Tab-separated table of C-alpha atoms in Angstrom:
chain	number	residue	atom	x	y	z
A	160	MET	CA	-10.332	8.496	10.817
A	161	THR	CA	-7.429	10.946	10.662
A	162	THR	CA	-6.654	12.431	14.062
A	163	PRO	CA	-6.265	16.235	14.100
A	164	GLN	CA	-2.694	17.418	14.660
A	165	LYS	CA	-3.428	19.575	17.694
A	166	PRO	CA	-2.963	19.225	21.470
A	167	ILE	CA	-5.608	17.315	23.427
A	168	GLY	CA	-4.847	18.775	26.860
A	169	SER	CA	-3.094	15.760	28.345
A	170	GLY	CA	-2.467	17.406	31.706
A	171	PHE	CA	1.249	16.674	31.428
A	172	GLY	CA	4.154	18.763	30.195
A	173	ALA	CA	7.830	19.010	29.360
A	174	ARG	CA	8.956	18.140	32.898
A	175	SER	CA	6.638	15.166	33.385
A	176	THR	CA	8.388	11.828	33.832
A	177	ALA	CA	7.686	8.411	32.397
A	178	ARG	CA	6.574	7.133	35.786
A	179	GLU	CA	4.213	10.058	36.266
A	180	VAL	CA	2.398	9.476	32.978
A	181	LEU	CA	1.886	5.830	33.964
A	182	GLU	CA	0.340	6.545	37.362
A	183	GLY	CA	-2.889	4.561	37.663
A	184	ILE	CA	-2.191	2.492	34.524
A	185	ASP	CA	-1.819	-1.263	35.029
A	186	LEU	CA	0.066	-3.012	32.219
A	187	THR	CA	-0.038	-6.476	33.733
A	188	GLY	CA	-0.391	-9.053	30.975
A	189	ARG	CA	0.718	-6.608	28.273
A	190	LEU	CA	3.839	-7.103	26.153
A	191	ALA	CA	6.036	-4.304	24.865
A	192	ILE	CA	9.072	-4.334	22.592
A	193	VAL	CA	11.469	-1.405	23.022
A	194	THR	CA	14.374	-1.274	20.586
A	195	GLY	CA	17.456	0.120	22.276
A	196	GLY	CA	15.639	-0.143	25.578
A	197	TYR	CA	18.772	-0.527	27.644
A	198	SER	CA	20.343	2.949	27.662
A	199	GLY	CA	19.317	6.592	27.710
A	200	ILE	CA	15.610	7.238	27.299
A	201	GLY	CA	15.162	3.656	26.132
A	202	LEU	CA	16.261	2.369	29.528
A	203	GLU	CA	13.905	4.747	31.323
A	204	THR	CA	11.101	3.601	29.019
A	205	THR	CA	11.805	-0.041	29.841
A	206	ARG	CA	11.943	0.698	33.572
A	207	ALA	CA	8.637	2.545	33.501
A	208	LEU	CA	6.785	-0.077	31.451
A	209	ALA	CA	8.130	-2.972	33.500
A	210	GLY	CA	7.337	-1.084	36.696
A	211	ALA	CA	3.705	-0.838	35.572
A	212	GLY	CA	3.563	-4.599	35.072
A	213	ALA	CA	4.383	-5.052	31.378
A	214	ARG	CA	6.597	-7.769	29.986
A	215	VAL	CA	9.291	-5.917	28.026
A	216	VAL	CA	11.408	-7.392	25.244
A	217	VAL	CA	14.573	-5.411	24.534
A	218	PRO	CA	16.240	-6.288	21.220
A	219	ALA	CA	19.802	-4.988	21.144
A	220	ARG	CA	22.818	-4.971	18.852
A	221	ARG	CA	25.002	-5.734	21.869
A	222	PRO	CA	22.872	-8.075	23.998
A	223	GLU	CA	25.505	-8.548	26.689
A	224	SER	CA	25.703	-4.794	27.227
A	225	ALA	CA	21.930	-4.670	27.292
A	226	ARG	CA	21.734	-7.360	29.966
A	227	GLY	CA	24.209	-5.389	32.055
A	228	GLY	CA	22.179	-2.203	31.744
A	229	LEU	CA	18.958	-4.004	32.616
A	230	ASP	CA	20.340	-6.067	35.483
A	231	GLY	CA	17.871	-6.321	38.330
A	232	LEU	CA	14.769	-5.360	36.343
A	233	GLU	CA	11.930	-7.859	36.618
A	234	GLY	CA	9.860	-8.844	33.593
A	235	VAL	CA	12.477	-7.919	30.986
A	236	GLU	CA	14.104	-10.141	28.367
A	237	VAL	CA	16.880	-9.363	25.905
A	238	ASP	CA	17.348	-10.605	22.343
A	239	THR	CA	19.716	-9.824	19.496
A	240	LEU	CA	18.875	-7.269	16.811
A	241	ASP	CA	21.032	-5.119	14.525
A	242	LEU	CA	18.707	-2.681	12.773
A	243	SER	CA	21.284	-1.938	10.080
A	244	ASP	CA	21.255	-5.622	9.012
A	245	LEU	CA	17.983	-6.817	7.470
A	246	ASP	CA	18.954	-10.454	8.012
A	247	SER	CA	19.252	-9.713	11.725
A	248	VAL	CA	15.849	-7.997	11.676
A	249	ALA	CA	14.290	-11.024	9.978
A	250	ALA	CA	15.920	-13.449	12.419
A	251	PHE	CA	14.675	-11.540	15.458
A	252	ALA	CA	11.150	-11.279	14.027
A	253	ASP	CA	11.096	-14.995	13.229
A	254	ARG	CA	12.182	-15.868	16.767
A	255	PHE	CA	9.545	-13.633	18.281
A	256	LEU	CA	6.724	-14.840	16.032
A	257	ALA	CA	7.661	-18.437	16.837
A	258	SER	CA	6.912	-17.684	20.503
A	259	GLY	CA	3.252	-17.212	19.594
A	260	ARG	CA	2.908	-14.016	21.607
A	261	SER	CA	0.989	-10.880	20.701
A	262	ILE	CA	2.528	-7.408	20.862
A	263	ASP	CA	0.648	-4.617	22.606
A	264	VAL	CA	3.310	-1.914	22.243
A	265	LEU	CA	6.251	-1.586	19.848
A	266	ILE	CA	8.478	1.414	20.516
A	267	ASN	CA	11.014	2.150	17.785
A	268	ASN	CA	13.428	3.874	20.139
A	269	ALA	CA	16.916	2.826	19.003
A	270	GLY	CA	18.878	5.157	16.796
A	271	VAL	CA	22.154	6.771	15.803
A	272	MET	CA	22.924	10.473	15.400
A	273	GLY	CA	25.521	12.513	13.599
A	274	CYS	CA	27.828	9.609	12.872
A	275	PRO	CA	30.641	9.517	10.274
A	276	HIS	CA	29.744	8.441	6.759
A	277	GLN	CA	29.096	4.717	6.582
A	278	LYS	CA	27.261	2.498	4.127
A	279	VAL	CA	25.397	-0.711	4.908
A	280	GLY	CA	23.564	-3.295	2.848
A	281	PRO	CA	23.571	-2.435	-0.851
A	282	GLY	CA	25.059	1.011	-0.222
A	283	TRP	CA	22.463	2.602	2.044
A	284	GLU	CA	23.459	5.557	4.213
A	285	TYR	CA	23.816	4.258	7.769
A	286	GLN	CA	21.563	6.660	9.667
A	287	PHE	CA	18.612	6.274	7.285
A	288	ALA	CA	19.127	2.512	7.183
A	289	THR	CA	19.272	2.142	10.960
A	290	ASN	CA	16.813	4.751	12.162
A	291	HIS	CA	14.178	4.187	9.482
A	292	LEU	CA	14.610	1.163	7.218
A	293	GLY	CA	15.480	-1.274	10.008
A	294	HIS	CA	12.435	-0.221	11.997
A	295	PHE	CA	10.256	-0.270	8.877
A	296	ALA	CA	11.230	-3.879	8.212
A	297	LEU	CA	10.827	-4.785	11.877
A	298	VAL	CA	7.277	-3.448	12.129
A	299	ASN	CA	6.205	-5.127	8.902
A	300	ARG	CA	7.709	-8.479	9.866
A	301	LEU	CA	6.090	-8.326	13.309
A	302	TRP	CA	2.714	-7.259	11.908
A	303	PRO	CA	1.049	-10.641	12.549
A	304	ALA	CA	1.786	-10.252	16.262
A	305	LEU	CA	0.715	-6.596	16.299
A	306	SER	CA	-2.587	-7.086	14.505
A	307	ASP	CA	-3.857	-10.193	16.311
A	308	GLY	CA	-4.688	-8.520	19.618
A	309	THR	CA	-7.146	-5.962	20.888
A	310	GLY	CA	-5.322	-2.925	19.574
A	311	ALA	CA	-1.571	-2.426	19.506
A	312	ARG	CA	0.379	0.817	19.318
A	313	VAL	CA	3.502	1.466	17.272
A	314	VAL	CA	5.544	4.424	18.505
A	315	SER	CA	8.407	5.880	16.463
A	316	VAL	CA	10.918	8.171	18.140
A	317	SER	CA	11.573	11.047	15.767
A	318	SER	CA	13.218	14.354	16.732
A	319	GLY	CA	12.832	18.079	16.404
A	320	GLY	CA	15.686	17.613	13.954
A	321	HIS	CA	13.112	16.524	11.380
A	322	HIS	CA	12.621	20.221	10.588
A	323	GLY	CA	16.039	20.275	8.921
A	324	SER	CA	15.405	17.958	5.988
A	325	ALA	CA	12.622	16.558	3.864
A	326	ILE	CA	13.216	13.183	2.218
A	327	ARG	CA	15.968	13.681	-0.372
A	328	TRP	CA	14.314	11.751	-3.155
A	329	ASP	CA	16.993	12.726	-5.664
A	330	ASP	CA	19.903	11.717	-3.408
A	331	PRO	CA	18.831	9.833	-0.251
A	332	TRP	CA	22.258	8.227	0.168
A	333	PHE	CA	24.246	11.490	-0.056
A	334	ALA	CA	26.180	10.398	-3.142
A	335	ARG	CA	26.859	14.066	-3.908
A	336	GLY	CA	28.498	14.719	-0.534
A	337	TYR	CA	27.801	13.576	2.997
A	338	ASP	CA	26.459	15.862	5.702
A	339	ARG	CA	26.080	13.923	8.939
A	340	TRP	CA	23.445	16.270	10.358
A	341	ALA	CA	21.360	16.404	7.197
A	342	ALA	CA	21.483	12.601	7.135
A	343	TYR	CA	20.227	12.456	10.716
A	344	GLU	CA	17.478	14.978	9.989
A	345	GLN	CA	16.308	13.003	6.952
A	346	SER	CA	16.077	9.831	9.034
A	347	LYS	CA	14.008	11.636	11.678
A	348	MET	CA	11.680	13.014	8.998
A	349	ALA	CA	11.275	9.410	7.840
A	350	ASN	CA	10.339	8.309	11.382
A	351	ALA	CA	7.531	10.876	11.476
A	352	LEU	CA	6.211	10.041	8.006
A	353	PHE	CA	6.344	6.312	8.743
A	354	ALA	CA	3.893	6.707	11.621
A	355	ILE	CA	1.357	8.434	9.382
A	356	GLU	CA	1.234	5.653	6.809
A	357	ALA	CA	1.535	2.839	9.373
A	358	ASP	CA	-1.483	4.283	11.142
A	359	ARG	CA	-3.474	4.627	7.936
A	360	ARG	CA	-2.801	1.033	6.987
A	361	GLY	CA	-3.217	-0.411	10.468
A	362	ALA	CA	-6.215	1.461	11.852
A	363	ASP	CA	-8.789	-0.993	10.470
A	364	THR	CA	-7.166	-3.815	12.449
A	365	GLY	CA	-6.848	-1.696	15.592
A	366	VAL	CA	-3.133	-0.927	15.212
A	367	ARG	CA	-2.433	2.768	15.720
A	368	ALA	CA	0.877	4.549	15.227
A	369	PHE	CA	2.437	7.698	16.646
A	370	SER	CA	5.709	9.590	16.277
A	371	LEU	CA	7.285	12.004	18.714
A	372	HIS	CA	10.064	14.367	19.694
A	373	PRO	CA	11.381	13.304	23.123
A	374	GLY	CA	13.121	16.619	23.747
A	375	ALA	CA	16.800	17.427	24.144
A	376	ILE	CA	18.518	15.013	26.546
A	377	LEU	CA	22.146	14.109	27.160
A	378	THR	CA	22.406	10.370	26.485
A	379	PRO	CA	24.757	7.987	24.650
A	380	LEU	CA	23.093	9.224	21.443
A	381	GLN	CA	25.686	12.028	21.448
A	382	ARG	CA	28.610	9.595	21.349
A	383	HIS	CA	29.700	10.816	17.909
A	384	MET	CA	30.027	14.396	19.131
A	385	THR	CA	33.072	15.898	20.818
A	386	THR	CA	32.918	17.872	24.037
A	387	ASP	CA	33.976	20.978	22.129
A	388	GLU	CA	31.056	20.564	19.713
A	389	MET	CA	28.539	20.279	22.535
A	390	VAL	CA	30.060	23.268	24.348
A	391	ALA	CA	29.872	25.306	21.137
A	392	LYS	CA	26.174	24.440	20.804
A	393	GLY	CA	25.590	25.550	24.385
A	394	TRP	CA	24.445	22.107	25.500
A	395	ILE	CA	27.109	21.653	28.175
A	396	ASP	CA	29.762	23.738	29.894
A	397	ALA	CA	33.494	23.062	29.821
A	398	ASP	CA	33.130	20.714	32.806
A	399	GLY	CA	30.523	18.575	31.053
A	400	ASN	CA	27.528	19.850	33.018
A	401	VAL	CA	24.226	20.552	31.274
A	402	ALA	CA	24.176	24.236	30.345
A	403	ASP	CA	20.951	24.445	28.330
A	404	PRO	CA	17.971	24.871	30.687
A	405	THR	CA	15.588	23.335	28.156
A	406	PHE	CA	17.335	19.950	28.367
A	407	LYS	CA	15.394	17.152	30.009
A	408	THR	CA	16.491	14.306	32.224
A	409	PRO	CA	16.338	10.845	30.602
A	410	GLU	CA	13.207	10.004	32.608
A	411	GLN	CA	11.540	13.192	31.383
A	412	GLY	CA	12.731	12.413	27.864
A	413	ALA	CA	11.072	8.991	28.020
A	414	ALA	CA	7.712	10.403	29.082
A	415	THR	CA	6.286	11.275	25.672
A	416	GLN	CA	6.919	7.857	24.137
A	417	VAL	CA	5.531	6.080	27.194
A	418	TRP	CA	2.442	8.318	27.052
A	419	ALA	CA	1.961	7.695	23.327
A	420	ALA	CA	2.283	3.958	23.932
A	421	THR	CA	-0.139	3.663	26.844
A	422	SER	CA	-2.395	6.664	27.454
A	423	PRO	CA	-6.123	5.874	27.427
A	424	ASP	CA	-6.663	9.466	26.269
A	425	LEU	CA	-5.272	8.419	22.870
A	426	ALA	CA	-7.732	5.554	22.377
A	427	GLY	CA	-9.057	5.594	18.830
A	428	MET	CA	-6.437	8.128	17.769
A	429	GLY	CA	-3.237	7.808	15.753
A	430	GLY	CA	-1.017	9.095	12.983
A	431	VAL	CA	0.030	12.203	14.897
A	432	TYR	CA	3.357	13.637	16.057
A	433	CYS	CA	3.705	14.296	19.776
A	434	GLU	CA	5.999	16.309	22.033
A	435	ASP	CA	6.087	17.335	25.691
A	436	VAL	CA	3.545	14.592	26.478
A	437	ASP	CA	0.787	15.833	24.207
A	438	VAL	CA	-0.092	15.941	20.537
A	439	ALA	CA	2.117	18.633	19.017
A	440	VAL	CA	1.016	21.824	17.341
A	441	LEU	CA	1.666	22.441	13.661
A	442	ALA	CA	4.765	24.562	13.121
A	443	GLY	CA	4.220	25.256	9.440
A	444	THR	CA	7.599	25.471	7.749
A	445	ASP	CA	9.348	27.517	10.447
A	446	PRO	CA	12.112	25.371	12.012
A	447	ASP	CA	12.352	27.762	14.979
A	448	ARG	CA	8.757	27.174	16.078
A	449	PRO	CA	7.849	24.312	18.411
A	450	GLY	CA	5.763	21.509	17.004
A	451	VAL	CA	5.829	19.481	13.825
A	452	SER	CA	6.756	20.637	10.330
A	453	ASP	CA	4.102	20.588	7.625
A	454	HIS	CA	6.436	18.339	5.642
A	455	ALA	CA	6.350	15.701	8.396
A	456	VAL	CA	2.558	15.357	8.333
A	457	ASP	CA	2.139	15.130	4.559
A	458	PRO	CA	0.179	11.933	3.780
A	459	GLU	CA	1.360	11.844	0.158
A	460	GLN	CA	4.993	11.952	1.257
A	461	ALA	CA	4.242	9.298	3.869
A	462	ALA	CA	2.711	6.970	1.271
A	463	ARG	CA	5.615	7.550	-1.102
A	464	LEU	CA	8.121	6.770	1.640
A	465	TRP	CA	6.291	3.538	2.485
A	466	ARG	CA	6.436	2.376	-1.132
A	467	PHE	CA	10.114	3.349	-1.380
A	468	SER	CA	10.949	1.539	1.868
A	469	ALA	CA	9.051	-1.585	0.869
A	470	GLU	CA	10.922	-1.699	-2.441
A	471	LEU	CA	14.276	-1.297	-0.712
A	472	THR	CA	13.699	-3.826	2.071
A	473	GLY	CA	11.530	-6.298	0.172
A	474	VAL	CA	9.135	-6.323	3.120
A	475	ASP	CA	5.530	-5.095	3.162
A	476	ALA	CA	2.898	-6.639	5.421
A	477	PHE	CA	0.169	-5.201	3.210
A	478	ALA	CA	1.417	-6.369	-0.187
């Protein structure tokens, strides 16, 4: 059944932390995979899940850096994964499936933002390839381990930036001119649409999917931005201090994805976009309103994107 896109009264809010939303939840015996779970909100997500007893697998493009960032955390293992390389995605999935373990939570957290123009694979734009296509292939390849348990959750980290761009069906690779922010926004729209169709396809086997906006947080995600750019946007001051009062700490930024991945209040639900630790309101087509754009909850667009992604990657667990 389609879950209504409206708040459920979670009791949490924008300043809630990942640890707070996990209070009273025991994840002992559960296994979670968190892509990019070694820095920024990914690291706080890993810390919170492991602290609640989960075994957490952190696939990373730079595994040595990941091990350094996760040093001292119990119940965490690191493996190699480059989301922009489908061979790397397949190799990681094969290694995991060979372990015979089930997945309870898969959080598609890793991503890039506002980077210079770069092509990967057969000419795919880098942000769409990494943020969406790599995760699409990963989820489909890991589907046997997601669907063999008592009900897994797939959580895709989107962004409020999804308001800026629908899927550019006529030019997804920006052949007519690259705009790094439009490319990022398209990839975040794809993250939201992916969750809708993944949930529709997976619900009968107990696999539910969610997408979310974590909020504005200063993390390594901004590594392609200059200090002057961030000052001009009002994010930081000239000394590098946070200037925007709406910005969250990384632990607050991790809260919504941890809640979507674990909250018992979401049992039997799925296919919705969340923010500030609740199901988001509908924003219509106004990018200045909080919530989710109508374009990001369109089931026809979600189904079209799934077919497009399956054709591109050659991977579809439901084919």
